[in-house]
Coordinates of C-alpha atoms in Angstrom, one line a residue:
M8 CA 31.2 59.2 228.1
P9 CA 31.5 60.8 224.6
D10 CA 28.3 61.3 222.5
S11 CA 29.7 59.6 219.5
G12 CA 32.6 57.6 218.1
Y13 CA 34.4 54.6 219.6
P14 CA 36.7 55.8 222.4
W15 CA 38.6 52.6 223.1
P16 CA 41.7 51.5 221.3
I17 CA 41.4 49.1 218.4
E18 CA 44.3 47.0 217.1
T19 CA 44.2 44.4 214.3
T20 CA 46.3 41.8 212.6
R21 CA 45.8 39.0 210.1
L22 CA 47.4 35.6 210.6
D23 CA 49.1 33.9 207.7
N24 CA 46.1 31.6 207.2
G25 CA 43.8 34.7 206.8
L26 CA 42.2 34.9 210.2
R27 CA 41.6 38.5 211.1
V28 CA 42.2 39.3 214.8
V29 CA 40.7 42.4 216.4
V30 CA 41.6 43.5 219.9
S31 CA 40.3 46.4 222.0
E32 CA 42.0 46.6 225.3
D33 CA 40.1 47.8 228.4
R34 CA 41.5 47.3 231.8
T35 CA 38.4 48.5 233.7
A36 CA 37.6 45.0 234.9
P37 CA 39.5 41.7 234.9
A38 CA 37.3 40.1 232.2
V39 CA 37.5 39.5 228.4
A40 CA 35.0 38.8 225.7
V41 CA 35.9 36.5 222.9
N42 CA 33.7 36.7 219.8
L43 CA 34.2 34.8 216.6
W44 CA 32.2 35.9 213.5
Y45 CA 32.0 33.4 210.7
D46 CA 31.0 34.9 207.3
V47 CA 28.3 32.3 206.8
G48 CA 24.6 32.6 207.4
S49 CA 21.4 31.5 205.7
R50 CA 22.1 33.7 202.7
H51 CA 25.1 31.5 201.8
E52 CA 23.2 28.3 201.8
P53 CA 22.9 26.5 198.5
E54 CA 19.6 25.3 197.2
G55 CA 18.7 22.1 199.2
Q56 CA 20.9 23.1 202.2
T57 CA 18.7 25.6 204.0
G58 CA 19.1 25.6 207.7
F59 CA 22.7 24.3 207.6
A60 CA 24.2 27.4 209.2
H61 CA 21.8 27.4 212.0
L62 CA 22.2 23.7 212.6
F63 CA 26.0 24.2 213.0
E64 CA 25.2 26.8 215.7
H65 CA 24.1 23.7 217.6
L66 CA 26.7 21.2 216.3
M67 CA 29.6 23.4 217.3
F68 CA 28.8 22.7 221.0
E69 CA 28.7 19.0 220.5
G70 CA 32.4 18.2 220.7
S71 CA 35.5 18.4 218.6
I72 CA 38.9 16.6 218.5
N73 CA 40.0 17.5 222.0
V74 CA 36.8 18.5 223.6
A75 CA 34.1 16.0 224.4
K76 CA 30.4 16.5 223.8
T77 CA 29.0 19.3 226.0
E78 CA 32.5 19.9 227.5
H79 CA 32.9 23.3 225.8
M80 CA 30.0 24.7 227.8
K81 CA 31.1 23.0 231.0
L82 CA 34.7 24.3 230.7
V83 CA 33.6 27.9 230.1
Q84 CA 30.9 28.0 232.8
G85 CA 33.2 26.1 235.2
S86 CA 35.7 28.9 234.8
G87 CA 33.1 31.5 235.8
G88 CA 32.3 32.5 232.2
S89 CA 29.2 32.7 230.0
L90 CA 28.7 31.7 226.4
N91 CA 26.3 31.4 223.5
A92 CA 26.0 31.5 219.7
T93 CA 23.6 33.1 217.2
T94 CA 22.8 32.7 213.5
N95 CA 21.2 35.2 211.2
P96 CA 21.0 35.5 207.4
D97 CA 24.4 37.3 207.2
R98 CA 26.6 35.4 209.7
T99 CA 27.1 33.0 212.6
N100 CA 28.9 34.0 215.7
Y101 CA 30.2 32.2 218.8
F102 CA 31.1 34.1 221.9
E103 CA 32.3 33.7 225.5
T104 CA 32.9 36.2 228.3
V105 CA 35.4 34.9 230.9
P106 CA 37.7 36.1 233.7
A107 CA 40.8 37.4 232.0
E108 CA 43.0 34.6 233.3
H109 CA 40.9 32.2 231.2
L110 CA 41.4 33.9 227.9
E111 CA 43.8 31.2 226.7
L112 CA 41.1 28.5 227.5
A113 CA 38.5 30.4 225.5
L114 CA 40.8 30.7 222.4
W115 CA 41.8 27.1 222.6
L116 CA 38.2 26.0 222.7
E117 CA 37.2 28.1 219.7
A118 CA 40.3 27.0 217.7
D119 CA 39.6 23.3 218.5
R120 CA 36.0 23.5 217.1
M121 CA 37.1 25.6 214.1
G122 CA 39.7 23.1 213.0
G123 CA 38.5 19.9 214.7
L124 CA 34.8 19.6 214.5
V125 CA 34.5 17.5 211.4
P126 CA 36.5 14.5 212.6
A127 CA 34.4 14.4 215.8
L128 CA 31.1 14.8 214.1
T129 CA 29.1 11.5 214.2
Q130 CA 25.8 10.4 212.8
E131 CA 24.4 10.1 216.3
T132 CA 25.3 13.7 217.1
L133 CA 23.9 15.0 213.8
D134 CA 20.6 13.1 214.2
N135 CA 20.3 14.4 217.8
Q136 CA 20.8 18.0 216.8
R137 CA 18.4 17.7 213.9
D138 CA 15.7 16.7 216.4
V139 CA 16.7 19.7 218.6
V140 CA 16.2 22.1 215.6
K141 CA 12.8 20.5 214.8
N142 CA 11.7 21.0 218.4
E143 CA 13.0 24.6 218.2
R144 CA 10.9 25.2 215.1
R145 CA 7.8 23.9 216.8
Q146 CA 8.4 25.9 220.0
R147 CA 9.4 29.2 218.4
Y148 CA 7.5 29.3 215.1
E149 CA 4.8 26.7 214.7
N150 CA 3.1 26.4 218.1
V151 CA 3.1 30.1 219.2
P152 CA 0.5 32.6 218.1
Y153 CA 1.9 34.7 215.2
G154 CA 5.1 32.7 215.6
D155 CA 5.6 32.1 211.9
A156 CA 5.3 35.8 210.9
W157 CA 9.0 36.0 209.9
L158 CA 8.8 32.8 208.0
R159 CA 5.9 34.3 206.0
L160 CA 7.3 37.8 205.6
L161 CA 10.6 36.8 204.0
P162 CA 9.1 35.1 200.9
L163 CA 6.8 38.1 200.4
L164 CA 9.7 40.5 200.6
Y165 CA 12.3 38.6 198.6
P166 CA 11.5 36.4 195.5
P167 CA 12.5 32.7 195.1
G168 CA 16.2 32.4 194.5
H169 CA 17.1 35.5 196.5
P170 CA 19.5 34.8 199.4
Y171 CA 17.1 36.3 201.9
H172 CA 14.1 34.4 200.7
H173 CA 14.3 31.8 203.5
A174 CA 14.7 32.1 207.2
T175 CA 17.7 30.7 209.2
I176 CA 15.7 27.9 210.7
G177 CA 15.6 26.5 207.2
S178 CA 13.6 23.6 205.7
M179 CA 13.2 20.5 207.8
A180 CA 13.0 18.5 204.5
D181 CA 16.5 19.8 203.6
L182 CA 17.9 19.0 207.0
N183 CA 16.4 15.5 206.9
A184 CA 17.6 14.8 203.4
A185 CA 21.3 15.6 203.9
D186 CA 23.7 13.0 204.9
L187 CA 26.7 13.3 207.3
A188 CA 29.2 13.8 204.4
T189 CA 27.2 16.8 203.2
F190 CA 27.2 18.5 206.6
Q191 CA 31.0 17.8 206.9
A192 CA 31.6 19.4 203.6
F193 CA 29.6 22.5 204.6
H194 CA 31.7 22.9 207.7
R195 CA 35.0 22.5 205.7
T196 CA 33.8 25.1 203.2
Y197 CA 32.8 27.9 205.5
Y198 CA 34.4 27.3 209.0
A199 CA 37.8 28.3 207.9
P200 CA 40.2 30.9 209.4
N201 CA 40.1 33.1 206.3
N202 CA 36.3 33.3 206.6
A203 CA 36.3 34.4 210.2
V204 CA 37.0 37.4 212.5
L205 CA 38.2 36.8 216.0
T206 CA 37.6 39.7 218.4
V207 CA 38.8 40.1 221.9
V208 CA 37.7 43.0 224.1
G209 CA 38.7 43.6 227.7
D210 CA 41.6 43.0 230.1
A211 CA 44.2 41.8 227.6
S212 CA 46.8 43.5 225.4
A213 CA 46.9 43.2 221.7
A214 CA 50.3 41.6 221.8
E215 CA 49.1 38.9 224.1
V216 CA 46.0 38.1 222.1
F217 CA 47.9 38.1 218.8
A218 CA 50.4 35.6 220.2
L219 CA 47.7 33.3 221.6
A220 CA 45.7 33.5 218.3
D221 CA 48.7 32.5 216.3
K222 CA 49.4 29.7 218.8
Y223 CA 46.0 28.1 218.6
F224 CA 44.6 29.2 215.3
G225 CA 47.7 29.6 213.2
A226 CA 48.1 26.0 212.1
I227 CA 44.5 25.7 210.9
P228 CA 44.7 25.8 207.0
A229 CA 43.0 28.4 205.0
R230 CA 40.2 27.4 202.6
A231 CA 41.1 28.5 199.0
D232 CA 37.7 28.4 197.4
I233 CA 35.1 29.7 199.7
P234 CA 32.0 30.4 197.6
S235 CA 30.5 33.9 197.7
A236 CA 26.9 34.3 198.7
P237 CA 24.5 35.1 195.8
D238 CA 24.1 38.8 195.1
G239 CA 21.0 40.1 196.8
R240 CA 21.5 43.8 196.4
V241 CA 18.8 44.2 193.7
V242 CA 15.2 43.1 194.3
P243 CA 13.1 44.0 191.3
A244 CA 10.1 46.0 192.3
T245 CA 6.8 44.3 191.3
G246 CA 4.8 47.5 191.4
R247 CA 2.0 45.8 193.3
P248 CA 1.4 45.0 197.0
A249 CA 2.0 41.5 198.4
V250 CA -0.7 40.3 200.7
D251 CA -1.0 37.2 202.9
T252 CA -3.9 36.5 205.3
V253 CA -3.6 33.7 207.9
T254 CA -6.7 32.5 209.9
G255 CA -5.7 30.5 212.9
D256 CA -5.4 30.1 216.6
V257 CA -4.5 33.6 217.5
P258 CA -6.2 35.8 220.2
A259 CA -6.7 38.9 218.2
P260 CA -6.1 40.3 214.7
R261 CA -2.5 41.4 214.1
I262 CA -1.1 43.2 211.1
Y263 CA 2.4 43.4 209.8
V264 CA 3.4 46.0 207.2
A265 CA 6.8 45.6 205.7
H266 CA 8.9 47.4 203.1
R267 CA 12.3 46.8 201.5
T268 CA 14.5 49.8 202.2
Y269 CA 18.4 50.0 202.2
P270 CA 21.2 47.8 203.3
F271 CA 22.4 48.1 206.9
G272 CA 25.5 50.3 207.1
S273 CA 24.4 52.6 204.3
P274 CA 23.4 56.2 204.7
G275 CA 19.9 55.4 203.7
Y276 CA 19.6 52.8 206.4
D277 CA 20.8 55.2 209.0
V278 CA 17.9 57.5 208.0
L279 CA 15.5 54.5 208.2
T280 CA 16.8 53.6 211.7
V281 CA 15.8 57.1 213.0
L282 CA 12.6 56.9 211.0
A283 CA 11.7 53.5 212.6
T284 CA 12.3 55.0 216.0
V285 CA 10.0 57.9 215.3
L286 CA 7.4 55.6 213.9
G287 CA 7.3 52.8 216.4
S288 CA 9.6 53.0 219.5
G289 CA 7.8 53.4 222.7
R290 CA 4.9 55.5 224.0
G291 CA 6.1 58.7 222.2
S292 CA 6.1 57.1 218.8
R293 CA 3.6 57.9 216.1
L294 CA 2.1 54.4 216.0
Y295 CA 1.5 54.4 219.8
Q296 CA 0.2 57.9 219.9
R297 CA -2.2 57.3 217.0
L298 CA -3.3 53.7 217.2
A299 CA -3.0 52.8 220.9
D300 CA -3.6 56.1 222.7
G301 CA -5.5 58.1 220.1
E302 CA -7.9 55.9 218.1
R303 CA -7.5 53.1 220.7
I304 CA -7.7 50.4 218.0
A305 CA -4.3 48.7 218.9
Q306 CA -3.2 47.1 222.2
P307 CA -0.7 49.4 223.9
D308 CA 2.1 46.8 224.4
L309 CA 1.7 45.3 220.9
V310 CA 2.4 48.1 218.5
G311 CA 5.8 49.1 217.1
A312 CA 8.2 49.3 214.2
Y313 CA 11.8 48.2 213.7
G314 CA 14.4 47.7 211.0
V315 CA 16.0 44.3 210.5
D316 CA 19.8 44.9 210.1
L317 CA 20.6 42.9 207.0
A318 CA 23.7 44.1 205.3
H319 CA 23.6 42.7 201.8
A320 CA 20.2 43.5 200.4
P321 CA 17.5 46.1 200.9
A322 CA 16.7 45.5 204.5
P323 CA 13.1 45.4 205.8
L324 CA 11.3 47.9 207.8
I325 CA 8.5 46.2 209.7
A326 CA 5.6 48.0 211.5
T327 CA 3.1 45.9 213.5
A328 CA 0.0 46.3 215.6
T329 CA -2.4 44.0 217.4
A330 CA -6.1 44.9 217.6
R331 CA -8.0 45.7 220.8
P332 CA -11.1 43.7 221.4
G333 CA -13.9 44.4 218.9
V334 CA -11.5 46.0 216.3
T335 CA -11.5 44.3 213.0
G336 CA -8.3 43.4 211.1
E337 CA -9.4 45.6 208.2
R338 CA -9.8 48.6 210.4
L339 CA -6.4 48.0 212.1
A340 CA -4.7 47.5 208.7
A341 CA -6.1 50.8 207.4
G342 CA -4.9 52.7 210.5
L343 CA -1.4 51.2 210.4
A344 CA -1.0 52.0 206.7
E345 CA -2.2 55.5 207.2
V346 CA 0.4 56.2 209.9
V347 CA 3.2 54.8 207.7
D348 CA 2.1 56.8 204.7
E349 CA 2.1 60.0 206.6
L350 CA 5.8 59.8 207.2
A351 CA 6.2 61.1 203.7
T352 CA 3.7 64.0 204.1
V353 CA 3.5 65.0 207.8
P354 CA 7.0 66.4 208.7
V355 CA 8.8 64.9 211.7
T356 CA 8.9 67.5 214.4
A357 CA 11.9 68.7 216.3
T358 CA 10.6 67.0 219.4
E359 CA 10.1 63.7 217.6
L360 CA 13.6 63.9 216.1
E361 CA 15.2 64.7 219.4
R362 CA 13.4 61.9 221.2
A363 CA 14.4 59.4 218.5
K364 CA 18.0 60.4 218.7
A365 CA 18.0 60.2 222.5
L366 CA 16.6 56.7 222.4
L367 CA 19.2 55.6 219.8
T368 CA 22.0 57.2 221.8
T369 CA 21.0 55.3 224.9
A370 CA 20.7 52.0 223.0
W371 CA 24.1 52.5 221.4
W372 CA 25.9 53.2 224.7
R373 CA 24.1 50.3 226.3
Q374 CA 25.6 48.0 223.7
M375 CA 29.0 49.6 224.2
S376 CA 28.8 49.4 228.0
T377 CA 29.9 45.8 228.1
V378 CA 32.9 44.0 226.7
D379 CA 30.7 41.4 225.0
G380 CA 28.6 44.1 223.4
R381 CA 31.7 45.8 222.0
A382 CA 33.3 42.5 220.9
D383 CA 30.2 41.7 218.9
T384 CA 30.0 45.1 217.3
L385 CA 33.7 45.2 216.3
G386 CA 33.4 41.7 214.9
R387 CA 30.4 42.8 212.8
Y388 CA 32.1 45.8 211.3
A389 CA 35.3 43.9 210.6
T390 CA 33.3 41.1 208.9
Q391 CA 30.7 43.2 207.0
F392 CA 32.6 46.4 206.2
G393 CA 36.3 45.3 206.5
D394 CA 37.2 47.7 209.3
P395 CA 36.1 47.4 212.9
A396 CA 36.7 51.1 213.5
K397 CA 33.8 51.9 211.2
A398 CA 31.6 51.0 214.2
G399 CA 32.4 54.5 215.5
E400 CA 30.6 56.0 212.6
R401 CA 27.2 54.6 213.4
L402 CA 26.0 56.9 216.2
P403 CA 27.2 60.1 214.5
A404 CA 25.4 59.1 211.4
W405 CA 22.1 58.7 213.3
L406 CA 22.6 62.0 215.1
A407 CA 23.1 63.8 211.7
V408 CA 19.8 62.6 210.2
T409 CA 17.3 65.4 209.4
A410 CA 13.5 65.5 209.2
E411 CA 13.8 66.3 205.5
Q412 CA 15.8 63.1 205.0
I413 CA 13.2 61.1 206.8
A414 CA 10.4 62.4 204.6
E415 CA 12.5 61.7 201.4
A416 CA 13.3 58.2 202.5
A417 CA 9.6 57.5 203.3
A418 CA 8.5 58.7 199.9
E419 CA 11.2 56.6 198.2
V420 CA 10.8 53.2 199.9
L421 CA 7.6 53.1 202.0
G422 CA 5.1 53.5 199.2
A423 CA 1.9 51.4 199.1
A424 CA 2.6 50.0 195.6
D425 CA 5.5 47.8 196.8
R426 CA 4.2 47.1 200.3
V427 CA 3.9 43.7 202.1
T428 CA 0.9 43.2 204.4
L429 CA 0.6 40.1 206.5
T430 CA -2.7 39.8 208.4
Y431 CA -3.5 37.3 211.2
L432 CA -7.2 36.7 212.0
P433 CA -8.7 34.6 214.7
E434 CA -10.7 31.5 213.7
E435 CA -14.4 31.9 213.8
T436 CA -16.0 30.5 217.0
S437 CA -19.6 29.3 217.1

């Protein structure tokens, strides 16, 4: 397999109603991945409507005009397929992988819930799924040690009014306060063909997919006045660190250090992707070598660093470590900050750079090795950058990063003066 680029064909069209359709034919196996990206995430949510995009991730499985409640899932799984959906600050996507002979079924199902969810949405369904989201918040964020870290980091990284200030799970108060008509209006506003990208990868020709897309989606009307998300590209630097300390039911001190960097897809973020791999990916990383294996102040399996791939604002780089028994949070925080600071002053070695690029190459081709992985990637680049073929630029960009660029980026965006530090400490026991 090639070291870079995107070696499969890509064909695109746009229906009269604005729906963009992306097809990448691959006859290797008799399966197709259908992926629908809607350009709506938590960054689009107006004040008082936080959590709406994520709630619709649930509601879209609860029936539409021609599909009864839970039938979407039953039809796909009964045809030998798999399906799911995810929401993040930038988008919501819905996806199925099915045997190739069931492509038409998958497209019909997606079209029916794009154009036919609102008439089928009832107060009972809404109330039920609100309760599901509340339970999800308790299980994933509130009743798990360190579970609310992301909810706490976002307001520290992005000021009030910024589109990334709140998490996709949203405010339970907002979800409770909105009536059925408000949710219906949200769907009509954003779940429109001219706000979506349909991607099909696998055992189907472009001509076949384009014809089926027009058959099932073509009659859904475009939305003329889809509001733009607030501009989050500029975050004023405060010039002072942001700090939050949480004392609670956690087994050991844990530290998160976060910085705003560059938007995903930019040259700067490509450098940060390699930097994060050098800093915190695996046993060869600087954090592991220094804090877990060297000073032995961090638990080996609970130390790392990663970027969060947000495309419309300075995306965060997060480094984290959890203390070994007997190590204080203060000592761990100092050690973590020291390793991050040294990225600007201690040059990345050729061995570190080669290792990071090998890990990223493996991760890239693992994503590209499946039809569903490719469909999601092409949908992303079509939605966020206007051209699915730009996906082929990502790996070459990572492979071109130099040690000098890493040091320059670290000096520019990882300074202590604009750092976010979140500390979790165990409650005192008597």
